[in-house]
Amino acid sequence: MANTSSFDSALYGVCERLKRILCFLPEETKAKTDEIRLRSGLPLALTADGQTLFLKPDGQTCRKTSLPLITASKDDLEESFRLLCDNSVYAHTSELENGYIMLRSGCRAGVCGTITENGYMQDISSINIRIAREVYGAADALLGHYKGGFLIAGPPGSGKTTVLRDMIRQLSGEERLMRVAVIDNRGELSGSYLGQASCDLGKNCDILIINNKAKGIEIATRTMNPQILAFDEIATVAELEKVTESFFSGVDIITTAHIGNVNELMTRTVTKKLLQSGAIATVAVLPKNRAEKAAVYDVKEILSGAYT
Amino acid sequence: MELILKIIGIILILAVSTLAGFLKAYCLKERETALNEVCISLKELKERIRLERSKLDRLLKICFGDCLCISGKEPIIKKDGLEDQDKELLYEYLSLAGMSDAAAECERLELYIHLFEEKCIKATEKRSRLSKLYRSSGFLIGLFICIFIV
């Protein structure tokens, strides 16, 4: 039986009119859906297996925009926004400044609209509800290569966050019980909502939710005494500096990076410096097609220029 | 027998009219108390939004208890003692509550606190002016009816 609980739990943030239609989708479709997209005046869209699907009035999915399709109106978006915020927009101010809202189920809704001068989001024009799914065993093939710092790289949509989540779970789980501190700046890794993590990150894991990842790395290293620091998407030089400091404090790093292929690792400044710092021992590059296997590289090979 | 019935009737009329007068005076006092409580609750709500930033339905439960909640989009007001115009003002606040950032939410609350404080002042004046009048009028009207009947 297909697992549709993640899909169903994300529906509380969808307006009543569209929720009634989405509830009656086939279980197969629900199980494959990664995103529910509402756009003002445009057809309701689902992203499943990397493809965009639209809904016909009879509830069937299709890929043609020329057919009559179910459309989200401005009122639908306003109602959905109100539901996503639980009638408390002020409680999500810091999230909205970064363009998202965390849902109760651990899913995340990206929000587009007009951002005012003081950073407040209004006139919502589109909402993208990303359905969080845990995949137990996603990191099985990579864990055997773990020998210290680990970088999970790949293009968008390749499953980096899913693999990272499973890796954290297994490393802090019963078999290894390593002390893992997770810096989760959007709550996406842990699916945290009001202090409760909806995703399983293992029994020996501490979760710090903070907007400033660099500061979070510093805090977690000093206060939680971790053996491993894990966070999603190393992107800035400030984060890289904190990572290097933590590494020299004896803490292993596991993180992810957006790259198209292994050649880009040495052409992008942050990833090049990260590999040169010595904090990373192994790199796994995930393919765009999730059915294919990830390629695993030793950092020394990459630094020697074997893949440029 | 007729005399006894008359006496019973007089006592009943006096009791009912006096009670009516006292009830009317009590309503004035109840409204004043309810408006004061609403003001205090709104002030507490404003501080909690400013400092805590918790969800609105939780904050409403803390500040107002069971008197007030938002079910879906519809506010539900169950506070005793408030007149229809008072409930309408509260309804007006609740229909858009929670839909702005913290600073705007606090400013909006400040406005409604000010409006309810004005209502409180007028209710207090009305009570002090009319409460004794209603109590004594109730008794006197009852007495007048009794005299008229007798």
Short mmCIF file of C-alpha atoms in Angstrom, two decimals:
data_model
loop_
_atom_site.label_atom_id
_atom_site.label_comp_id
_atom_site.label_asym_id
_atom_site.label_seq_id
_atom_site.Cartn_x
_atom_site.Cartn_y
_atom_site.Cartn_z
CA MET A 1 0.00 0.00 0.00
CA ALA A 2 1.40 3.36 -1.04
CA ASN A 3 2.50 5.73 1.74
CA THR A 4 0.22 8.74 1.40
CA SER A 5 0.37 10.02 4.98
CA SER A 6 2.93 12.75 4.16
CA PHE A 7 0.72 14.04 1.33
CA ASP A 8 -2.46 13.97 3.42
CA SER A 9 -0.80 15.68 6.39
CA ALA A 10 0.36 18.55 4.14
CA LEU A 11 -3.19 19.23 2.91
CA TYR A 12 -4.21 21.24 5.98
CA GLY A 13 -2.45 24.20 4.37
CA VAL A 14 -4.58 24.03 1.20
CA CYS A 15 -7.89 25.90 0.88
CA GLU A 16 -11.09 23.89 1.29
CA ARG A 17 -12.12 23.95 -2.38
CA LEU A 18 -8.82 22.51 -3.65
CA LYS A 19 -8.33 20.22 -0.66
CA ARG A 20 -11.55 18.36 -1.54
CA ILE A 21 -10.13 17.63 -5.00
CA LEU A 22 -6.65 16.67 -3.80
CA CYS A 23 -8.04 14.30 -1.15
CA PHE A 24 -9.52 12.11 -3.84
CA LEU A 25 -6.37 11.69 -5.92
CA PRO A 26 -5.28 8.07 -6.48
CA GLU A 27 -2.94 6.77 -3.78
CA GLU A 28 -0.22 6.17 -6.34
CA THR A 29 -0.24 9.82 -7.34
CA LYS A 30 -0.22 10.97 -3.73
CA ALA A 31 2.72 8.69 -2.90
CA LYS A 32 4.78 10.05 -5.82
CA THR A 33 3.95 13.74 -5.33
CA ASP A 34 6.83 15.87 -4.02
CA GLU A 35 5.23 19.30 -4.39
CA ILE A 36 1.81 20.93 -4.53
CA ARG A 37 1.95 24.26 -6.32
CA LEU A 38 -0.74 26.94 -6.12
CA ARG A 39 -0.38 29.95 -8.38
CA SER A 40 -2.85 32.82 -8.52
CA GLY A 41 -4.94 32.54 -11.68
CA LEU A 42 -2.96 29.55 -12.95
CA PRO A 43 -3.61 25.79 -13.00
CA LEU A 44 -3.00 23.82 -9.81
CA ALA A 45 0.20 21.80 -10.36
CA LEU A 46 1.79 18.76 -8.76
CA THR A 47 5.43 17.71 -9.09
CA ALA A 48 5.80 13.95 -9.13
CA ASP A 49 8.91 12.01 -10.19
CA GLY A 50 10.40 15.24 -11.50
CA GLN A 51 7.43 15.86 -13.80
CA THR A 52 4.74 18.54 -13.58
CA LEU A 53 1.15 17.32 -13.54
CA PHE A 54 -2.03 19.37 -13.75
CA LEU A 55 -5.51 18.40 -12.62
CA LYS A 56 -8.57 18.20 -14.83
CA PRO A 57 -12.02 18.98 -13.38
CA ASP A 58 -12.74 15.23 -13.16
CA GLY A 59 -9.74 14.85 -10.80
CA GLN A 60 -7.53 13.09 -13.37
CA THR A 61 -3.96 14.26 -13.85
CA CYS A 62 -2.56 15.34 -17.19
CA ARG A 63 0.43 17.15 -18.64
CA LYS A 64 -1.35 19.26 -21.26
CA THR A 65 -2.12 22.89 -20.51
CA SER A 66 -4.50 23.18 -23.46
CA LEU A 67 -7.22 21.16 -21.67
CA PRO A 68 -9.63 22.66 -19.13
CA LEU A 69 -7.76 22.51 -15.81
CA ILE A 70 -8.44 23.24 -12.13
CA THR A 71 -7.14 26.71 -11.37
CA ALA A 72 -6.21 28.38 -8.08
CA SER A 73 -7.81 31.79 -7.57
CA LYS A 74 -6.52 34.74 -5.53
CA ASP A 75 -9.06 33.87 -2.82
CA ASP A 76 -7.78 30.29 -2.76
CA LEU A 77 -4.26 31.54 -2.17
CA GLU A 78 -5.35 33.93 0.56
CA GLU A 79 -7.27 31.19 2.33
CA SER A 80 -4.35 28.76 1.96
CA PHE A 81 -1.92 31.35 3.32
CA ARG A 82 -4.17 31.92 6.32
CA LEU A 83 -4.38 28.17 6.95
CA LEU A 84 -0.63 27.70 6.56
CA CYS A 85 -0.03 30.43 9.15
CA ASP A 86 -2.77 29.12 11.49
CA ASN A 87 -4.24 32.64 11.48
CA SER A 88 -0.95 33.89 12.95
CA VAL A 89 1.16 35.52 10.23
CA TYR A 90 3.16 37.46 12.87
CA ALA A 91 4.34 34.11 14.31
CA HIS A 92 6.01 33.28 10.98
CA THR A 93 7.67 36.65 10.32
CA SER A 94 11.25 35.35 10.38
CA GLU A 95 10.30 32.44 8.10
CA LEU A 96 8.45 34.70 5.67
CA GLU A 97 11.47 37.02 5.44
CA ASN A 98 13.22 33.97 3.95
CA GLY A 99 10.24 33.13 1.77
CA TYR A 100 8.87 30.01 3.47
CA ILE A 101 6.56 28.70 6.22
CA MET A 102 7.12 25.48 8.17
CA LEU A 103 4.08 23.26 8.31
CA ARG A 104 2.93 21.24 11.31
CA SER A 105 3.68 18.01 9.45
CA GLY A 106 7.33 18.92 8.91
CA CYS A 107 6.70 19.93 5.30
CA ARG A 108 7.73 23.35 4.09
CA ALA A 109 5.76 25.82 2.00
CA GLY A 110 7.66 28.26 -0.18
CA VAL A 111 5.78 31.54 -0.57
CA CYS A 112 6.06 34.14 -3.32
CA GLY A 113 4.49 37.56 -3.26
CA THR A 114 5.49 41.15 -2.71
CA ILE A 115 8.19 41.79 -0.12
CA THR A 116 7.84 45.26 1.42
CA GLU A 117 10.70 47.51 2.48
CA ASN A 118 10.64 46.17 6.03
CA GLY A 119 10.82 42.60 4.79
CA TYR A 120 7.15 41.74 5.23
CA MET A 121 5.59 39.40 2.60
CA GLN A 122 2.18 40.41 1.25
CA ASP A 123 -0.04 39.90 -1.85
CA ILE A 124 0.78 36.19 -2.02
CA SER A 125 0.93 35.07 -5.65
CA SER A 126 2.16 31.49 -5.32
CA ILE A 127 2.63 28.79 -2.73
CA ASN A 128 4.76 25.69 -3.16
CA ILE A 129 4.11 23.02 -0.53
CA ARG A 130 7.10 20.66 -0.49
CA ILE A 131 6.18 17.31 0.95
CA ALA A 132 8.82 15.99 3.32
CA ARG A 133 9.47 12.30 2.96
CA GLU A 134 11.89 10.20 4.89
CA VAL A 135 13.51 7.43 2.91
CA TYR A 136 15.00 4.89 5.27
CA GLY A 137 18.08 3.37 3.69
CA ALA A 138 18.76 6.25 1.27
CA ALA A 139 22.33 6.50 2.61
CA ASP A 140 23.01 2.74 2.86
CA ALA A 141 25.28 2.68 -0.19
CA LEU A 142 27.32 5.67 1.06
CA LEU A 143 27.81 4.86 4.72
CA GLY A 144 30.40 2.23 3.98
CA HIS A 145 32.58 5.04 2.52
CA TYR A 146 32.25 7.25 5.59
CA LYS A 147 35.63 7.85 7.19
CA GLY A 148 35.29 11.41 8.49
CA GLY A 149 34.17 14.58 6.68
CA PHE A 150 31.59 13.84 4.00
CA LEU A 151 30.18 16.01 1.23
CA ILE A 152 26.97 15.01 -0.53
CA ALA A 153 26.82 16.89 -3.82
CA GLY A 154 24.40 16.91 -6.72
CA PRO A 155 22.01 18.96 -8.85
CA PRO A 156 18.72 20.28 -7.44
CA GLY A 157 16.15 17.51 -6.94
CA SER A 158 18.74 14.72 -6.76
CA GLY A 159 17.83 13.85 -3.14
CA LYS A 160 20.76 15.38 -1.24
CA THR A 161 18.66 16.36 1.76
CA THR A 162 16.99 12.93 1.86
CA VAL A 163 20.37 11.16 1.82
CA LEU A 164 21.80 13.55 4.43
CA ARG A 165 18.81 12.94 6.70
CA ASP A 166 19.22 9.17 6.49
CA MET A 167 22.96 9.44 7.05
CA ILE A 168 22.41 11.49 10.22
CA ARG A 169 19.81 8.99 11.42
CA GLN A 170 22.10 6.03 10.92
CA LEU A 171 25.19 7.66 12.41
CA SER A 172 23.33 8.81 15.53
CA GLY A 173 21.31 5.60 15.65
CA GLU A 174 21.66 2.54 17.82
CA GLU A 175 24.45 0.88 15.87
CA ARG A 176 26.96 3.72 16.01
CA LEU A 177 25.47 6.22 18.53
CA MET A 178 27.67 9.07 17.38
CA ARG A 179 26.87 12.50 18.85
CA VAL A 180 25.48 14.46 15.92
CA ALA A 181 24.56 18.15 16.05
CA VAL A 182 22.32 19.28 13.20
CA ILE A 183 22.21 22.92 12.12
CA ASP A 184 18.82 23.14 10.48
CA ASN A 185 18.25 26.67 9.25
CA ARG A 186 14.84 26.09 7.65
CA GLY A 187 13.65 23.15 9.72
CA GLU A 188 13.72 21.09 6.54
CA LEU A 189 16.13 18.41 7.73
CA SER A 190 14.33 17.68 10.97
CA GLY A 191 10.83 18.77 9.94
CA SER A 192 10.72 20.64 13.23
CA TYR A 193 7.57 22.45 14.26
CA LEU A 194 7.33 24.13 17.66
CA GLY A 195 10.26 22.13 18.99
CA GLN A 196 9.03 18.74 17.80
CA ALA A 197 10.99 17.01 15.03
CA SER A 198 8.73 15.07 12.71
CA CYS A 199 11.63 13.34 10.94
CA ASP A 200 13.67 10.61 12.61
CA LEU A 201 17.25 11.81 13.02
CA GLY A 202 18.35 9.09 15.41
CA LYS A 203 18.56 8.79 19.19
CA ASN A 204 21.78 10.75 19.71
CA CYS A 205 21.08 13.89 17.72
CA ASP A 206 20.75 17.54 18.78
CA ILE A 207 18.89 19.93 16.50
CA LEU A 208 19.59 23.66 16.36
CA ILE A 209 17.19 25.72 14.29
CA ILE A 210 18.82 29.04 13.43
CA ASN A 211 18.70 31.40 10.46
CA ASN A 212 22.41 32.20 10.59
CA LYS A 213 24.06 28.88 9.79
CA ALA A 214 27.60 30.14 10.46
CA LYS A 215 26.58 31.22 13.98
CA GLY A 216 24.76 27.95 14.45
CA ILE A 217 27.90 25.99 13.61
CA GLU A 218 29.83 28.00 16.21
CA ILE A 219 27.14 27.56 18.89
CA ALA A 220 26.70 23.84 18.32
CA THR A 221 30.46 23.18 18.34
CA ARG A 222 30.92 25.02 21.62
CA THR A 223 27.84 23.93 23.52
CA MET A 224 26.76 20.48 22.30
CA ASN A 225 30.17 18.75 22.14
CA PRO A 226 29.34 16.93 18.91
CA GLN A 227 31.38 14.30 17.14
CA ILE A 228 29.69 15.21 13.87
CA LEU A 229 28.23 18.52 12.66
CA ALA A 230 25.64 18.13 9.92
CA PHE A 231 23.90 20.80 7.91
CA ASP A 232 22.37 21.29 4.49
CA GLU A 233 23.93 23.37 1.70
CA ILE A 234 27.22 24.96 2.52
CA ALA A 235 27.02 28.14 0.48
CA THR A 236 28.95 31.07 1.98
CA VAL A 237 32.53 31.84 2.93
CA ALA A 238 31.40 32.64 6.51
CA GLU A 239 29.97 29.12 6.85
CA LEU A 240 33.16 27.71 5.38
CA GLU A 241 35.30 29.54 7.96
CA LYS A 242 33.21 28.15 10.83
CA VAL A 243 33.39 24.68 9.31
CA THR A 244 37.17 24.88 9.17
CA GLU A 245 37.33 26.04 12.80
CA SER A 246 35.10 23.15 13.87
CA PHE A 247 37.18 20.68 11.90
CA PHE A 248 40.30 21.86 13.69
CA SER A 249 38.39 21.35 16.96
CA GLY A 250 38.13 17.69 16.05
CA VAL A 251 34.54 17.66 14.77
CA ASP A 252 33.67 15.82 11.55
CA ILE A 253 31.49 17.62 9.02
CA ILE A 254 28.72 16.25 6.84
CA THR A 255 27.11 18.68 4.46
CA THR A 256 25.66 19.06 0.98
CA ALA A 257 26.43 21.25 -2.01
CA HIS A 258 24.65 22.13 -5.22
CA ILE A 259 26.73 21.09 -8.22
CA GLY A 260 25.90 19.69 -11.64
CA ASN A 261 28.78 17.22 -11.82
CA VAL A 262 32.08 16.36 -10.14
CA ASN A 263 34.05 18.78 -12.36
CA GLU A 264 32.29 21.74 -10.80
CA LEU A 265 33.65 20.96 -7.33
CA MET A 266 36.97 22.63 -8.10
CA THR A 267 35.53 25.46 -10.16
CA ARG A 268 33.19 26.80 -7.46
CA THR A 269 34.95 28.86 -4.79
CA VAL A 270 33.21 27.54 -1.68
CA THR A 271 33.43 23.84 -2.59
CA LYS A 272 37.05 24.21 -3.75
CA LYS A 273 38.06 25.85 -0.46
CA LEU A 274 36.05 23.29 1.51
CA LEU A 275 37.89 20.40 -0.14
CA GLN A 276 41.25 22.13 0.26
CA SER A 277 40.62 22.79 3.97
CA GLY A 278 40.89 19.09 4.76
CA ALA A 279 37.49 19.01 6.50
CA ILE A 280 36.12 16.63 3.86
CA ALA A 281 37.53 13.17 3.21
CA THR A 282 34.89 11.77 0.83
CA VAL A 283 32.56 13.24 -1.77
CA ALA A 284 29.40 11.52 -3.06
CA VAL A 285 27.91 12.99 -6.22
CA LEU A 286 24.24 12.11 -6.65
CA PRO A 287 22.83 11.83 -10.19
CA LYS A 288 19.75 13.78 -11.34
CA ASN A 289 17.99 10.47 -11.97
CA ARG A 290 17.44 9.02 -8.51
CA ALA A 291 17.30 5.50 -9.88
CA GLU A 292 21.02 5.64 -10.74
CA LYS A 293 23.79 5.03 -8.22
CA ALA A 294 25.80 7.81 -6.62
CA ALA A 295 29.47 8.15 -7.54
CA VAL A 296 31.86 8.25 -4.56
CA TYR A 297 35.25 9.99 -4.74
CA ASP A 298 38.21 10.35 -2.43
CA VAL A 299 38.99 14.06 -1.92
CA LYS A 300 42.70 13.47 -2.66
CA GLU A 301 41.77 12.29 -6.16
CA ILE A 302 39.69 15.39 -6.77
CA LEU A 303 42.40 17.71 -5.43
CA SER A 304 44.99 16.03 -7.65
CA GLY A 305 43.00 17.20 -10.67
CA ALA A 306 41.83 13.78 -11.81
CA TYR A 307 38.34 15.11 -12.63
CA THR A 308 39.00 18.57 -14.10
CA MET B 1 -59.53 35.78 51.71
CA GLU B 2 -59.66 38.67 49.28
CA LEU B 3 -57.42 40.71 51.53
CA ILE B 4 -54.86 37.93 51.75
CA LEU B 5 -54.83 37.61 47.96
CA LYS B 6 -54.39 41.38 47.63
CA ILE B 7 -51.47 41.35 50.07
CA ILE B 8 -49.84 38.46 48.22
CA GLY B 9 -50.38 40.31 44.93
CA ILE B 10 -48.85 43.53 46.31
CA ILE B 11 -45.84 41.65 47.66
CA LEU B 12 -45.38 39.90 44.32
CA ILE B 13 -45.66 43.13 42.33
CA LEU B 14 -43.23 44.92 44.64
CA ALA B 15 -40.81 42.00 44.52
CA VAL B 16 -40.91 41.70 40.72
CA SER B 17 -40.55 45.41 40.05
CA THR B 18 -37.74 45.79 42.60
CA LEU B 19 -36.02 42.75 41.10
CA ALA B 20 -36.39 44.24 37.63
CA GLY B 21 -34.78 47.45 38.82
CA PHE B 22 -31.93 45.55 40.50
CA LEU B 23 -31.41 43.39 37.38
CA LYS B 24 -31.19 46.44 35.18
CA ALA B 25 -28.62 47.96 37.54
CA TYR B 26 -26.76 44.65 37.64
CA CYS B 27 -26.60 44.57 33.81
CA LEU B 28 -24.89 47.95 33.84
CA LYS B 29 -22.33 46.69 36.37
CA GLU B 30 -21.83 43.46 34.44
CA ARG B 31 -21.16 45.33 31.21
CA GLU B 32 -18.64 47.58 32.95
CA THR B 33 -16.84 44.53 34.39
CA ALA B 34 -16.90 42.69 31.04
CA LEU B 35 -15.47 45.69 29.18
CA ASN B 36 -12.70 46.05 31.77
CA GLU B 37 -11.85 42.38 31.38
CA VAL B 38 -11.76 42.72 27.60
CA CYS B 39 -9.35 45.66 27.92
CA ILE B 40 -7.05 43.72 30.25
CA SER B 41 -7.18 40.65 27.97
CA LEU B 42 -6.40 42.71 24.86
CA LYS B 43 -3.43 44.33 26.60
CA GLU B 44 -2.13 40.92 27.64
CA LEU B 45 -2.66 39.63 24.09
CA LYS B 46 -0.69 42.54 22.69
CA GLU B 47 2.28 41.89 25.00
CA ARG B 48 2.24 38.17 24.29
CA ILE B 49 2.21 38.76 20.53
CA ARG B 50 5.05 41.23 20.91
CA LEU B 51 7.19 38.96 23.09
CA GLU B 52 6.10 35.36 22.48
CA ARG B 53 4.88 35.30 18.87
CA SER B 54 2.91 32.11 19.60
CA LYS B 55 -0.10 31.05 17.54
CA LEU B 56 -3.17 33.23 17.82
CA ASP B 57 -5.60 30.53 18.96
CA ARG B 58 -3.27 29.58 21.82
CA LEU B 59 -2.82 33.21 22.86
CA LEU B 60 -6.58 33.85 22.71
CA LYS B 61 -7.14 30.86 24.98
CA ILE B 62 -4.58 32.15 27.48
CA CYS B 63 -5.84 35.75 27.47
CA PHE B 64 -9.59 35.21 27.10
CA GLY B 65 -10.16 31.65 28.32
CA ASP B 66 -13.16 30.01 26.67
CA CYS B 67 -14.97 33.31 25.98
CA LEU B 68 -13.36 33.81 22.63
CA CYS B 69 -11.87 31.68 19.84
CA ILE B 70 -11.45 31.53 16.11
CA SER B 71 -12.96 28.51 14.41
CA GLY B 72 -11.70 28.39 10.83
CA LYS B 73 -12.28 31.94 9.59
CA GLU B 74 -15.18 32.68 11.94
CA PRO B 75 -14.61 34.28 15.35
CA ILE B 76 -16.82 33.00 18.18
CA ILE B 77 -17.54 35.34 21.09
CA LYS B 78 -19.18 33.91 24.20
CA LYS B 79 -18.46 36.66 26.73
CA ASP B 80 -21.36 37.50 29.08
CA GLY B 81 -22.27 41.07 29.87
CA LEU B 82 -21.27 42.58 26.54
CA GLU B 83 -23.85 44.38 24.43
CA ASP B 84 -24.24 43.72 20.69
CA GLN B 85 -22.22 46.81 19.73
CA ASP B 86 -19.36 45.64 22.00
CA LYS B 87 -19.39 42.18 20.43
CA GLU B 88 -19.40 43.75 16.96
CA LEU B 89 -16.25 45.70 17.77
CA LEU B 90 -14.55 42.57 19.07
CA TYR B 91 -15.74 40.66 16.02
CA GLU B 92 -14.27 43.41 13.82
CA TYR B 93 -10.86 42.93 15.47
CA LEU B 94 -10.97 39.14 15.33
CA SER B 95 -11.99 38.90 11.67
CA LEU B 96 -8.58 40.25 10.62
CA ALA B 97 -6.57 39.20 13.67
CA GLY B 98 -3.25 37.49 13.08
CA MET B 99 -2.93 38.44 9.44
CA SER B 100 -0.14 41.00 9.73
CA ASP B 101 3.38 41.15 11.11
CA ALA B 102 4.00 41.61 14.85
CA ALA B 103 4.44 45.40 14.77
CA ALA B 104 1.26 45.97 12.77
CA GLU B 105 -0.60 43.47 14.96
CA CYS B 106 0.41 45.36 18.10
CA GLU B 107 -0.59 48.71 16.55
CA ARG B 108 -3.97 47.30 15.59
CA LEU B 109 -4.45 45.94 19.10
CA GLU B 110 -3.50 49.35 20.52
CA LEU B 111 -6.33 50.90 18.50
CA TYR B 112 -8.91 48.40 19.75
CA ILE B 113 -7.64 48.71 23.33
CA HIS B 114 -8.17 52.47 23.05
CA LEU B 115 -11.71 51.97 21.68
CA PHE B 116 -12.62 49.55 24.45
CA GLU B 117 -11.14 51.84 27.11
CA GLU B 118 -13.42 54.63 25.87
CA LYS B 119 -16.36 52.25 26.12
CA CYS B 120 -15.24 51.34 29.67
CA ILE B 121 -15.21 54.98 30.74
CA LYS B 122 -18.69 55.59 29.31
CA ALA B 123 -19.99 52.38 30.91
CA THR B 124 -18.61 53.44 34.32
CA GLU B 125 -20.25 56.87 34.01
CA LYS B 126 -23.54 55.29 32.97
CA ARG B 127 -23.43 52.86 35.87
CA SER B 128 -22.70 55.54 38.45
CA ARG B 129 -25.43 57.75 37.01
CA LEU B 130 -28.21 55.22 36.49
CA SER B 131 -27.63 52.29 38.80
CA LYS B 132 -29.21 53.81 41.93
CA LEU B 133 -31.95 55.30 39.78
CA TYR B 134 -32.91 51.87 38.37
CA ARG B 135 -32.88 50.25 41.81
CA SER B 136 -35.05 52.89 43.42
CA SER B 137 -37.29 53.25 40.32
CA GLY B 138 -38.00 49.53 40.37
CA PHE B 139 -39.25 49.71 43.92
CA LEU B 140 -41.17 52.96 43.40
CA ILE B 141 -42.88 51.80 40.21
CA GLY B 142 -43.94 48.63 42.02
CA LEU B 143 -45.26 50.73 44.88
CA PHE B 144 -47.17 53.03 42.50
CA ILE B 145 -48.78 50.04 40.75
CA CYS B 146 -49.80 48.60 44.11
CA ILE B 147 -51.32 51.90 45.23
CA PHE B 148 -53.09 52.18 41.87
CA ILE B 149 -54.50 48.70 42.14
CA VAL B 150 -55.48 49.06 45.80
#
